[in-house]
Amino acid sequence: MNTVKHLNDSSLQPLRKKQFILWNKHYLASAVLASLFGSYLDLYFVGKGLYHFPQRPLPEIFSINIAFTLAGLPILIMVVLHCLSQVNKWGKAGIILLVSLLMPILEKLAEELGWFVHAEEWKHGYTFVGYFVFLTIIYSCFRWMEKHK
């Protein structure tokens, strides 16, 4: 196997390894915050009987879907935060609105697949407002961490 070495007398700078942007400590801290916040919100709403998860990992231990709150939600948050960091303020508002509008649609899909069941009094508008506030809070915390490096 051949390895390429940098010549000592070369005037070119050696190429730096580019760090994967989503492994930044601020992204990870925001993902952990979102996971904790999402888990507590799910526990609250399941405890109130507003919805439940008929199909979930370890149903004898957890009343919420820990696969979503520990894996799906943090990945979603890191991708959304990366997108938000690439656009101007109107783009940020648009992305948060778009994701918030997509969540009730995905929630209906989860209901059709049997992963999620709502109480009769639940309205999908609650999901839109909830995710809008949730994403705004998570992004605000992310920006606060970025400013106070």
PDB file of C-alpha atoms in Angstrom:
ATOM      1  CA  MET A   1       0.000   0.000   0.000  1.00  0.00           C
ATOM      2  CA  ASN A   2       1.359   3.415  -0.946  1.00  0.00           C
ATOM      3  CA  THR A   3       0.965   6.457   1.278  1.00  0.00           C
ATOM      4  CA  VAL A   4       1.352   9.990   0.080  1.00  0.00           C
ATOM      5  CA  LYS A   5       3.548  12.237   2.192  1.00  0.00           C
ATOM      6  CA  HIS A   6       3.860  16.000   2.129  1.00  0.00           C
ATOM      7  CA  LEU A   7       7.142  17.150   0.639  1.00  0.00           C
ATOM      8  CA  ASN A   8       9.272  19.126   3.087  1.00  0.00           C
ATOM      9  CA  ASP A   9      10.363  21.654   0.463  1.00  0.00           C
ATOM     10  CA  SER A  10       6.862  22.174  -0.987  1.00  0.00           C
ATOM     11  CA  SER A  11       5.319  25.639  -0.703  1.00  0.00           C
ATOM     12  CA  LEU A  12       1.789  24.219  -0.574  1.00  0.00           C
ATOM     13  CA  GLN A  13       0.011  23.958   2.745  1.00  0.00           C
ATOM     14  CA  PRO A  14      -0.937  20.432   3.746  1.00  0.00           C
ATOM     15  CA  LEU A  15      -4.658  19.738   3.485  1.00  0.00           C
ATOM     16  CA  ARG A  16      -6.444  19.751   6.818  1.00  0.00           C
ATOM     17  CA  LYS A  17      -8.984  17.118   7.637  1.00  0.00           C
ATOM     18  CA  LYS A  18     -12.425  18.665   7.537  1.00  0.00           C
ATOM     19  CA  GLN A  19     -14.399  17.961  10.693  1.00  0.00           C
ATOM     20  CA  PHE A  20     -17.937  16.717  10.200  1.00  0.00           C
ATOM     21  CA  ILE A  21     -20.029  19.775  11.078  1.00  0.00           C
ATOM     22  CA  LEU A  22     -22.783  17.903  12.956  1.00  0.00           C
ATOM     23  CA  TRP A  23     -20.298  16.615  15.532  1.00  0.00           C
ATOM     24  CA  ASN A  24     -19.744  20.128  16.850  1.00  0.00           C
ATOM     25  CA  LYS A  25     -20.303  20.289  20.626  1.00  0.00           C
ATOM     26  CA  HIS A  26     -23.081  22.877  20.192  1.00  0.00           C
ATOM     27  CA  TYR A  27     -25.008  20.607  17.825  1.00  0.00           C
ATOM     28  CA  LEU A  28     -24.620  17.664  20.186  1.00  0.00           C
ATOM     29  CA  ALA A  29     -25.648  19.714  23.234  1.00  0.00           C
ATOM     30  CA  SER A  30     -28.714  20.981  21.368  1.00  0.00           C
ATOM     31  CA  ALA A  31     -29.590  17.426  20.313  1.00  0.00           C
ATOM     32  CA  VAL A  32     -29.323  16.209  23.916  1.00  0.00           C
ATOM     33  CA  LEU A  33     -31.462  19.138  25.094  1.00  0.00           C
ATOM     34  CA  ALA A  34     -34.062  18.354  22.410  1.00  0.00           C
ATOM     35  CA  SER A  35     -34.060  14.683  23.387  1.00  0.00           C
ATOM     36  CA  LEU A  36     -34.593  15.459  27.065  1.00  0.00           C
ATOM     37  CA  PHE A  37     -37.217  18.117  26.365  1.00  0.00           C
ATOM     38  CA  GLY A  38     -39.028  15.842  23.889  1.00  0.00           C
ATOM     39  CA  SER A  39     -38.957  12.899  26.316  1.00  0.00           C
ATOM     40  CA  TYR A  40     -40.436  14.964  29.130  1.00  0.00           C
ATOM     41  CA  LEU A  41     -43.130  16.386  26.853  1.00  0.00           C
ATOM     42  CA  ASP A  42     -44.045  12.891  25.646  1.00  0.00           C
ATOM     43  CA  LEU A  43     -44.171  11.620  29.235  1.00  0.00           C
ATOM     44  CA  TYR A  44     -46.433  14.525  30.189  1.00  0.00           C
ATOM     45  CA  PHE A  45     -48.865  14.063  27.286  1.00  0.00           C
ATOM     46  CA  VAL A  46     -48.935  10.271  27.633  1.00  0.00           C
ATOM     47  CA  GLY A  47     -49.550  10.696  31.366  1.00  0.00           C
ATOM     48  CA  LYS A  48     -52.452  13.063  30.617  1.00  0.00           C
ATOM     49  CA  GLY A  49     -53.870  10.497  28.208  1.00  0.00           C
ATOM     50  CA  LEU A  50     -53.748  12.758  25.155  1.00  0.00           C
ATOM     51  CA  TYR A  51     -51.855  10.180  23.108  1.00  0.00           C
ATOM     52  CA  HIS A  52     -50.019   6.891  23.383  1.00  0.00           C
ATOM     53  CA  PHE A  53     -47.630   4.716  21.434  1.00  0.00           C
ATOM     54  CA  PRO A  54     -49.045   1.222  20.793  1.00  0.00           C
ATOM     55  CA  GLN A  55     -45.857   0.045  19.045  1.00  0.00           C
ATOM     56  CA  ARG A  56     -42.712   1.051  20.889  1.00  0.00           C
ATOM     57  CA  PRO A  57     -39.444  -0.509  22.011  1.00  0.00           C
ATOM     58  CA  LEU A  58     -39.487  -1.994  25.522  1.00  0.00           C
ATOM     59  CA  PRO A  59     -43.206  -1.368  26.169  1.00  0.00           C
ATOM     60  CA  GLU A  60     -43.039  -3.017  29.597  1.00  0.00           C
ATOM     61  CA  ILE A  61     -40.529  -0.382  30.760  1.00  0.00           C
ATOM     62  CA  PHE A  62     -41.273   2.814  28.816  1.00  0.00           C
ATOM     63  CA  SER A  63     -44.637   4.407  28.099  1.00  0.00           C
ATOM     64  CA  ILE A  64     -43.123   6.560  25.331  1.00  0.00           C
ATOM     65  CA  ASN A  65     -41.365   5.706  22.099  1.00  0.00           C
ATOM     66  CA  ILE A  66     -37.741   6.016  23.167  1.00  0.00           C
ATOM     67  CA  ALA A  67     -36.507   5.192  19.656  1.00  0.00           C
ATOM     68  CA  PHE A  68     -37.927   8.488  18.413  1.00  0.00           C
ATOM     69  CA  THR A  69     -36.922  10.611  21.400  1.00  0.00           C
ATOM     70  CA  LEU A  70     -33.403   9.182  21.724  1.00  0.00           C
ATOM     71  CA  ALA A  71     -32.510   8.710  18.038  1.00  0.00           C
ATOM     72  CA  GLY A  72     -35.010  10.238  15.616  1.00  0.00           C
ATOM     73  CA  LEU A  73     -35.504  13.590  17.323  1.00  0.00           C
ATOM     74  CA  PRO A  74     -31.786  14.343  17.928  1.00  0.00           C
ATOM     75  CA  ILE A  75     -30.925  13.510  14.316  1.00  0.00           C
ATOM     76  CA  LEU A  76     -33.795  15.672  13.072  1.00  0.00           C
ATOM     77  CA  ILE A  77     -32.672  18.535  15.316  1.00  0.00           C
ATOM     78  CA  MET A  78     -29.049  18.358  14.163  1.00  0.00           C
ATOM     79  CA  VAL A  79     -30.115  18.419  10.498  1.00  0.00           C
ATOM     80  CA  VAL A  80     -32.539  21.306  11.095  1.00  0.00           C
ATOM     81  CA  LEU A  81     -29.901  23.271  13.039  1.00  0.00           C
ATOM     82  CA  HIS A  82     -27.411  22.743  10.240  1.00  0.00           C
ATOM     83  CA  CYS A  83     -29.948  24.032   7.703  1.00  0.00           C
ATOM     84  CA  LEU A  84     -30.799  26.990   9.942  1.00  0.00           C
ATOM     85  CA  SER A  85     -27.142  27.952  10.226  1.00  0.00           C
ATOM     86  CA  GLN A  86     -26.852  28.147   6.415  1.00  0.00           C
ATOM     87  CA  VAL A  87     -29.615  30.711   5.713  1.00  0.00           C
ATOM     88  CA  ASN A  88     -30.602  34.286   6.578  1.00  0.00           C
ATOM     89  CA  LYS A  89     -33.311  35.234   9.096  1.00  0.00           C
ATOM     90  CA  TRP A  90     -36.192  34.802   6.617  1.00  0.00           C
ATOM     91  CA  GLY A  91     -34.836  31.419   5.633  1.00  0.00           C
ATOM     92  CA  LYS A  92     -34.655  30.437   9.299  1.00  0.00           C
ATOM     93  CA  ALA A  93     -38.311  31.400   9.793  1.00  0.00           C
ATOM     94  CA  GLY A  94     -39.245  29.502   6.641  1.00  0.00           C
ATOM     95  CA  ILE A  95     -37.424  26.343   7.689  1.00  0.00           C
ATOM     96  CA  ILE A  96     -38.978  26.377  11.163  1.00  0.00           C
ATOM     97  CA  LEU A  97     -42.443  26.918   9.623  1.00  0.00           C
ATOM     98  CA  LEU A  98     -41.880  24.178   7.034  1.00  0.00           C
ATOM     99  CA  VAL A  99     -40.722  21.600   9.591  1.00  0.00           C
ATOM    100  CA  SER A 100     -43.569  22.592  11.927  1.00  0.00           C
ATOM    101  CA  LEU A 101     -46.068  22.106   9.077  1.00  0.00           C
ATOM    102  CA  LEU A 102     -44.537  18.750   8.135  1.00  0.00           C
ATOM    103  CA  MET A 103     -44.823  17.306  11.634  1.00  0.00           C
ATOM    104  CA  PRO A 104     -48.664  17.029  11.684  1.00  0.00           C
ATOM    105  CA  ILE A 105     -48.466  15.316   8.282  1.00  0.00           C
ATOM    106  CA  LEU A 106     -45.872  12.864   9.602  1.00  0.00           C
ATOM    107  CA  GLU A 107     -47.998  12.430  12.717  1.00  0.00           C
ATOM    108  CA  LYS A 108     -50.984  11.388  10.575  1.00  0.00           C
ATOM    109  CA  LEU A 109     -48.715   8.954   8.735  1.00  0.00           C
ATOM    110  CA  ALA A 110     -47.556   7.512  12.084  1.00  0.00           C
ATOM    111  CA  GLU A 111     -51.220   7.092  13.055  1.00  0.00           C
ATOM    112  CA  GLU A 112     -51.924   5.233   9.799  1.00  0.00           C
ATOM    113  CA  LEU A 113     -48.966   2.929  10.480  1.00  0.00           C
ATOM    114  CA  GLY A 114     -50.189   2.253  14.026  1.00  0.00           C
ATOM    115  CA  TRP A 115     -47.218   3.869  15.767  1.00  0.00           C
ATOM    116  CA  PHE A 116     -49.216   6.676  17.351  1.00  0.00           C
ATOM    117  CA  VAL A 117     -52.781   7.098  18.685  1.00  0.00           C
ATOM    118  CA  HIS A 118     -54.400  10.371  19.768  1.00  0.00           C
ATOM    119  CA  ALA A 119     -57.268  11.032  22.123  1.00  0.00           C
ATOM    120  CA  GLU A 120     -60.463  12.375  20.533  1.00  0.00           C
ATOM    121  CA  GLU A 121     -59.854  15.914  21.831  1.00  0.00           C
ATOM    122  CA  TRP A 122     -56.379  16.147  20.225  1.00  0.00           C
ATOM    123  CA  LYS A 123     -56.064  18.478  17.262  1.00  0.00           C
ATOM    124  CA  HIS A 124     -53.177  18.360  14.793  1.00  0.00           C
ATOM    125  CA  GLY A 125     -52.868  22.128  15.096  1.00  0.00           C
ATOM    126  CA  TYR A 126     -51.455  21.464  18.565  1.00  0.00           C
ATOM    127  CA  THR A 127     -48.620  19.560  16.915  1.00  0.00           C
ATOM    128  CA  PHE A 128     -47.865  22.454  14.559  1.00  0.00           C
ATOM    129  CA  VAL A 129     -47.786  25.017  17.391  1.00  0.00           C
ATOM    130  CA  GLY A 130     -45.871  22.656  19.674  1.00  0.00           C
ATOM    131  CA  TYR A 131     -43.121  21.957  17.156  1.00  0.00           C
ATOM    132  CA  PHE A 132     -42.933  25.631  16.200  1.00  0.00           C
ATOM    133  CA  VAL A 133     -42.314  26.587  19.842  1.00  0.00           C
ATOM    134  CA  PHE A 134     -40.042  23.566  20.396  1.00  0.00           C
ATOM    135  CA  LEU A 135     -37.826  24.343  17.391  1.00  0.00           C
ATOM    136  CA  THR A 136     -37.688  28.030  18.289  1.00  0.00           C
ATOM    137  CA  ILE A 137     -36.547  27.207  21.831  1.00  0.00           C
ATOM    138  CA  ILE A 138     -33.940  24.679  20.672  1.00  0.00           C
ATOM    139  CA  TYR A 139     -32.597  27.077  18.036  1.00  0.00           C
ATOM    140  CA  SER A 140     -32.469  29.918  20.570  1.00  0.00           C
ATOM    141  CA  CYS A 141     -30.437  27.730  22.938  1.00  0.00           C
ATOM    142  CA  PHE A 142     -28.162  26.722  20.040  1.00  0.00           C
ATOM    143  CA  ARG A 143     -27.555  30.377  19.110  1.00  0.00           C
ATOM    144  CA  TRP A 144     -26.916  31.259  22.767  1.00  0.00           C
ATOM    145  CA  MET A 145     -24.276  28.513  22.950  1.00  0.00           C
ATOM    146  CA  GLU A 146     -22.692  29.690  19.686  1.00  0.00           C
ATOM    147  CA  LYS A 147     -22.453  33.272  20.977  1.00  0.00           C
ATOM    148  CA  HIS A 148     -20.932  32.252  24.328  1.00  0.00           C
ATOM    149  CA  LYS A 149     -18.151  29.984  23.081  1.00  0.00           C
TER     150      LYS A 149
END
